[in-house]
Short mmCIF file of C-alpha atoms in Angstrom, two decimals:
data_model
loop_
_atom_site.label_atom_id
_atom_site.label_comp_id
_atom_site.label_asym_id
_atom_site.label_seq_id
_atom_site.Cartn_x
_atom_site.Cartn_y
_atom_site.Cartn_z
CA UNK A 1 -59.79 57.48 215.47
CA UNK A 2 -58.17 58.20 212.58
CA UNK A 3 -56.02 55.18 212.86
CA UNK A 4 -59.53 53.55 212.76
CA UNK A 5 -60.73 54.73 209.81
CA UNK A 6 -57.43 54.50 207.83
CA UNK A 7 -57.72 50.56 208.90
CA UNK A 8 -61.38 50.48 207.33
CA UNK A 9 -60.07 52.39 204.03
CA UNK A 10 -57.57 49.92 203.56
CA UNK A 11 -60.28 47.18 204.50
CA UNK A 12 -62.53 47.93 201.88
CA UNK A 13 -59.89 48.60 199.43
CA UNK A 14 -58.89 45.06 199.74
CA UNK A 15 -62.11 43.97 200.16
CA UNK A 16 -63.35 45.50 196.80
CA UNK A 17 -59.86 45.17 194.76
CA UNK A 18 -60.35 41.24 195.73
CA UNK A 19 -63.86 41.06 194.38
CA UNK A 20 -62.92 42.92 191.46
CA UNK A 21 -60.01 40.74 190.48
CA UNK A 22 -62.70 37.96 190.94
CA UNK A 23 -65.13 39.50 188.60
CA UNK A 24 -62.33 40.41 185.90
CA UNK A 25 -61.29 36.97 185.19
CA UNK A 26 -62.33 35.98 181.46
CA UNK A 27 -63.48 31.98 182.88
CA UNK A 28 -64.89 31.17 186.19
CA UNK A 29 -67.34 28.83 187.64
CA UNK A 30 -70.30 29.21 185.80
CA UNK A 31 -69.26 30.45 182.81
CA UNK A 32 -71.28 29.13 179.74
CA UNK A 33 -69.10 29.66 176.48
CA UNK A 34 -70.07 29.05 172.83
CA UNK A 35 -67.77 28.77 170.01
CA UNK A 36 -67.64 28.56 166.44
CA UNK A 37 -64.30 28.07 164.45
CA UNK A 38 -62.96 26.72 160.68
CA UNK A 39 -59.69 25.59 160.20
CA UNK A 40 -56.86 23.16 158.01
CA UNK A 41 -56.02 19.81 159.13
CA UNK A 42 -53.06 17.91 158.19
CA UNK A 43 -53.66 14.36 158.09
CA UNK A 44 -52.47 10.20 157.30
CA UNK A 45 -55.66 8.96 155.45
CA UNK A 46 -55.15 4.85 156.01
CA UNK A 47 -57.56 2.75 155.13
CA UNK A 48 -56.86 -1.48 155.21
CA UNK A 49 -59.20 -4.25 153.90
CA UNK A 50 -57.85 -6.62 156.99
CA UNK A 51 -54.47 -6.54 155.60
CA UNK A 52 -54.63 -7.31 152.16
CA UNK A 53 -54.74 -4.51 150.66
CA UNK A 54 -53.40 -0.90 152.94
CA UNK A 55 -52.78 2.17 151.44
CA UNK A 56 -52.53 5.69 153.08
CA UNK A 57 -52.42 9.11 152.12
CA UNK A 58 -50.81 12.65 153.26
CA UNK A 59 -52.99 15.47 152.64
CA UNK A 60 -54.69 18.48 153.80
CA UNK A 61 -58.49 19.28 154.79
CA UNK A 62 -60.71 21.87 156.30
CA UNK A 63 -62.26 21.40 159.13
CA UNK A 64 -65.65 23.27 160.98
CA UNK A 65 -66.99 22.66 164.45
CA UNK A 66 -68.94 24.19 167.01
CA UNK A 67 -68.54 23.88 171.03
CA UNK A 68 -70.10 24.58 174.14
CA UNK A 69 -68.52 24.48 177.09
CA UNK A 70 -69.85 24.85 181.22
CA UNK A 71 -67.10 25.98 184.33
CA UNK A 72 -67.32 23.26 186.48
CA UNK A 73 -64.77 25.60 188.32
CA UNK A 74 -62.35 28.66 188.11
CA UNK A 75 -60.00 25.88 186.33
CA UNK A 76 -62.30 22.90 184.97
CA UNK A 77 -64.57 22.85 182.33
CA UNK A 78 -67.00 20.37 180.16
CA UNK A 79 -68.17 20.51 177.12
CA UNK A 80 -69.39 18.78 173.66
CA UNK A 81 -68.21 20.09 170.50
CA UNK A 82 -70.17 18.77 166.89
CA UNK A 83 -67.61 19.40 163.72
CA UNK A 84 -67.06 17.97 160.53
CA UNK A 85 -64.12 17.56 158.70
CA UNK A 86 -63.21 17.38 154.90
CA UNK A 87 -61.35 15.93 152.38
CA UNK A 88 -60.73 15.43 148.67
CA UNK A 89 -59.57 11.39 147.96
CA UNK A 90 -58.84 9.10 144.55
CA UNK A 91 -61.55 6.03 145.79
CA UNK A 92 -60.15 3.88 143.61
CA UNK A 93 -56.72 4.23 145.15
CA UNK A 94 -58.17 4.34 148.89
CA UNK A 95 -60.56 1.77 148.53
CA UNK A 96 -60.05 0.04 145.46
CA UNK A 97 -63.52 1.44 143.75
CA UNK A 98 -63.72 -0.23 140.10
CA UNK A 99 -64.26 3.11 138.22
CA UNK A 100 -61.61 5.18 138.31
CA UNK A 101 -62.84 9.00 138.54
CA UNK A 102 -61.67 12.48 140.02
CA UNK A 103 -61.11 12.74 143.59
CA UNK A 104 -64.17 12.77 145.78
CA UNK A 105 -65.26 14.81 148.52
CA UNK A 106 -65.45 13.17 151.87
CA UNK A 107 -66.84 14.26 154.91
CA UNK A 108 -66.22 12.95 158.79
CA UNK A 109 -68.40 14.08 161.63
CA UNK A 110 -67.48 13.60 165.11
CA UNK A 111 -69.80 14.53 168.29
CA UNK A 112 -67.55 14.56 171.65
CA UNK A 113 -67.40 15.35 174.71
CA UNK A 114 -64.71 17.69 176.01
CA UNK A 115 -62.68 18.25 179.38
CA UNK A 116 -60.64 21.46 179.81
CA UNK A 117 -58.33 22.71 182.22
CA UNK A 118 -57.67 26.52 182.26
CA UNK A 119 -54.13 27.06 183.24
CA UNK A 120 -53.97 30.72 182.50
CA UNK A 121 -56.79 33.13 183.05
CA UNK A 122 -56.57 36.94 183.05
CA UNK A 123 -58.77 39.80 182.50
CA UNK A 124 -58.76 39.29 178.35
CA UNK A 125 -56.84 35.95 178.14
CA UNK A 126 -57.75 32.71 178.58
CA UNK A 127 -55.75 29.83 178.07
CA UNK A 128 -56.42 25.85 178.30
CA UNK A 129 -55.66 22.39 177.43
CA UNK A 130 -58.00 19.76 176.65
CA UNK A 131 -59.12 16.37 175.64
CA UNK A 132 -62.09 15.19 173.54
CA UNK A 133 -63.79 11.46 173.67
CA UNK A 134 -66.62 10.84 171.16
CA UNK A 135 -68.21 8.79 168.20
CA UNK A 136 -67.61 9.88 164.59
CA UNK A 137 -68.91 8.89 160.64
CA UNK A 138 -67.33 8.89 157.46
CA UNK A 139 -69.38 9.49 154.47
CA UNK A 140 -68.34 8.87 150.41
CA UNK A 141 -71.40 9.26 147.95
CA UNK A 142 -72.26 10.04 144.63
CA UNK A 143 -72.50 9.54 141.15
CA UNK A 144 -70.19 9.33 138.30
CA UNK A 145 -70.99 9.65 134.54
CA UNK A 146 -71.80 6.41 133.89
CA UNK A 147 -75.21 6.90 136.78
CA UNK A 148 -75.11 4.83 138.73
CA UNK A 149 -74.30 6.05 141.95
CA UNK A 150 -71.21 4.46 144.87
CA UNK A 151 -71.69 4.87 148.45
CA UNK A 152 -69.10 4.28 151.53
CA UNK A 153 -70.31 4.54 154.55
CA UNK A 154 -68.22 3.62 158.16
CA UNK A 155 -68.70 4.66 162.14
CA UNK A 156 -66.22 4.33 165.30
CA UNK A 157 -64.73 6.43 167.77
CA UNK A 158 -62.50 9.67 168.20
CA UNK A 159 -60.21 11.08 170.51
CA UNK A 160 -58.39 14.43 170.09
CA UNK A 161 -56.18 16.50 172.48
CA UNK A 162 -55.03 20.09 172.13
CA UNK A 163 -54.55 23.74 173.54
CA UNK A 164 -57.30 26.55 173.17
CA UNK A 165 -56.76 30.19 173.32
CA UNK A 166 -59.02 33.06 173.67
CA UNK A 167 -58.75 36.96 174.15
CA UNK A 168 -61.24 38.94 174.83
CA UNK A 169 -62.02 42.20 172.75
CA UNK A 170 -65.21 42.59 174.43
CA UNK A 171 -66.95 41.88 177.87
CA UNK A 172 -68.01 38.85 175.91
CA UNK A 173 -66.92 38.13 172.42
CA UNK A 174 -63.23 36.60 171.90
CA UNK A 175 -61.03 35.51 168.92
CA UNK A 176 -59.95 32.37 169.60
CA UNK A 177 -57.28 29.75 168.19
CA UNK A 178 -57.28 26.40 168.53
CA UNK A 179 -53.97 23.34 167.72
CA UNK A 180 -55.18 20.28 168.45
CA UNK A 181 -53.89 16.61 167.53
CA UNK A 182 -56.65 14.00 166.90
CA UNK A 183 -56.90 9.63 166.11
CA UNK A 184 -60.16 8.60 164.08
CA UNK A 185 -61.24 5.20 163.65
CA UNK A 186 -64.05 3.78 161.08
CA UNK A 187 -65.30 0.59 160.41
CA UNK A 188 -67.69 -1.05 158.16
CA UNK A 189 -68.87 -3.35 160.66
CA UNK A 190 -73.33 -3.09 161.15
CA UNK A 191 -73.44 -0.87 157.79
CA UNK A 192 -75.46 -1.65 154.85
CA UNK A 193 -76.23 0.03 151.60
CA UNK A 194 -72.30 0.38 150.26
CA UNK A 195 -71.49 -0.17 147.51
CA UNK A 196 -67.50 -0.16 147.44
CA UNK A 197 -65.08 -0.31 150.02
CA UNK A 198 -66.91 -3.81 151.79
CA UNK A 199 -64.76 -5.08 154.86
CA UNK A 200 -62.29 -1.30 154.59
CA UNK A 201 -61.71 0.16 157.92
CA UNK A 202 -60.29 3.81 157.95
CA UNK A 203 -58.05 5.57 160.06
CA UNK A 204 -57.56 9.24 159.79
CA UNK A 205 -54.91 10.87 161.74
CA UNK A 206 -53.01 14.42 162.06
CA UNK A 207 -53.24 18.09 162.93
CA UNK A 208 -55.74 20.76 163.10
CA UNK A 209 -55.30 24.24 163.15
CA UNK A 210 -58.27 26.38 164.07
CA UNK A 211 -59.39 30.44 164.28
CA UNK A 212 -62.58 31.59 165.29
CA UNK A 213 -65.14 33.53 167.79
CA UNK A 214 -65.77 32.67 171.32
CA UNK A 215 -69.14 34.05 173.15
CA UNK A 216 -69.54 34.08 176.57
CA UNK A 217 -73.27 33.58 177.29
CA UNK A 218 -73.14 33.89 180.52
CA UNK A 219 -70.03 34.83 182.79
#
């Protein structure tokens, strides 16, 4: 009898510790996470008129995006992520604008959609590696001194790859950092209204380095 009952103790301790390690884990099938992030990117800004004329850049830029991701399992996710990414450029230099003013602000947007593999999940600590497929935009406008206003606009295709780690502070709110390495193509190709730059394709290229939060909506 008491044999018998030190058996079921043990049961249920197993029993419960195994459902408990289960319910601990920071990612699991079904998870729904959100995150939000800002970070610097290091990048080769090319642009090439078909040859002609190709000129690139080193420099530095911020970057913003926002994700959401789903657990396909305790190990796979999916998810799209919506950022934009910016940068300070001479035009003239890039694109061989006429006018020769300060640097301009441009801005890239990408929409992808991500796949994630979880290769180290605790209690507080999630770890993963991923790769991102989408379309993306570059954008140049505005208006120098003399008013009348120059306009660059180009679409194409993304693809980035990187690491993503999270710890938990809460039940449901983590810090997060993100490395990443990404390859951004833009052409001119089915645009209209630009006013510099005709026939330019642009190829952005580099590093980003990202911190931010991580909710879990649901776990």
């Amino acid at each position: 009898m008491r044999f018998n009952l030190k058996m079921s103790a043990v049961s249920i301790c197993i029993f419960t510790s195994a459902f408990a390690r289960v319910d601990a884990q920071s990612f699991r099938k079904g998870s729904i996470l959100l995150s939000i992030s800002e970070g610097t990117t290091a990048v080769d800004y090319s642009t090439s008129d078909g040859g002609r004329n190709n000129t690139c850049n080193l420099m530095t830029g911020n970057r913003d995006p926002i994700a959401l991701e789903y657990g396909l399992s305790s190990r796979w996710g999916i998810g799209l992520t919506s950022g934009a990414d910016i940068y300070n450029i001479d035009i003239h230099k890039q694109y061989d604008y006429s006018n020769p003013i300060k640097p301009v602000r441009t801005i890239t947007a990408e929409v992808t959609l991500d796949v994630y593999y979880h290769f180290l999940v605790t209690r507080r600590v999630d770890l993963s590696t991923y790769m991102s497929v989408g379309a993306n935009s570059i954008g140049i406008k505005g208006t120098p001194g003399d008013g009348v206003p120059y306009q660059y606009t180009a679409s194409g295709n993304v693809i980035r790859t990187g690491l993503k780690g999270r710890y938990y502070v809460t039940k449901r709110f983590a810090l997060m950092n993100i490395l990443s390495c990404y390859n951004s193509g833009f052409s001119t190709q089915h645009m209209t209204g630009n006013t510099f730059g005709g026939g330019y394709s642009t190829n952005i290229r580099g590093l980003a380095w990202e911190f931010g939060l991580s909710y879990r909506i649901r776990h």
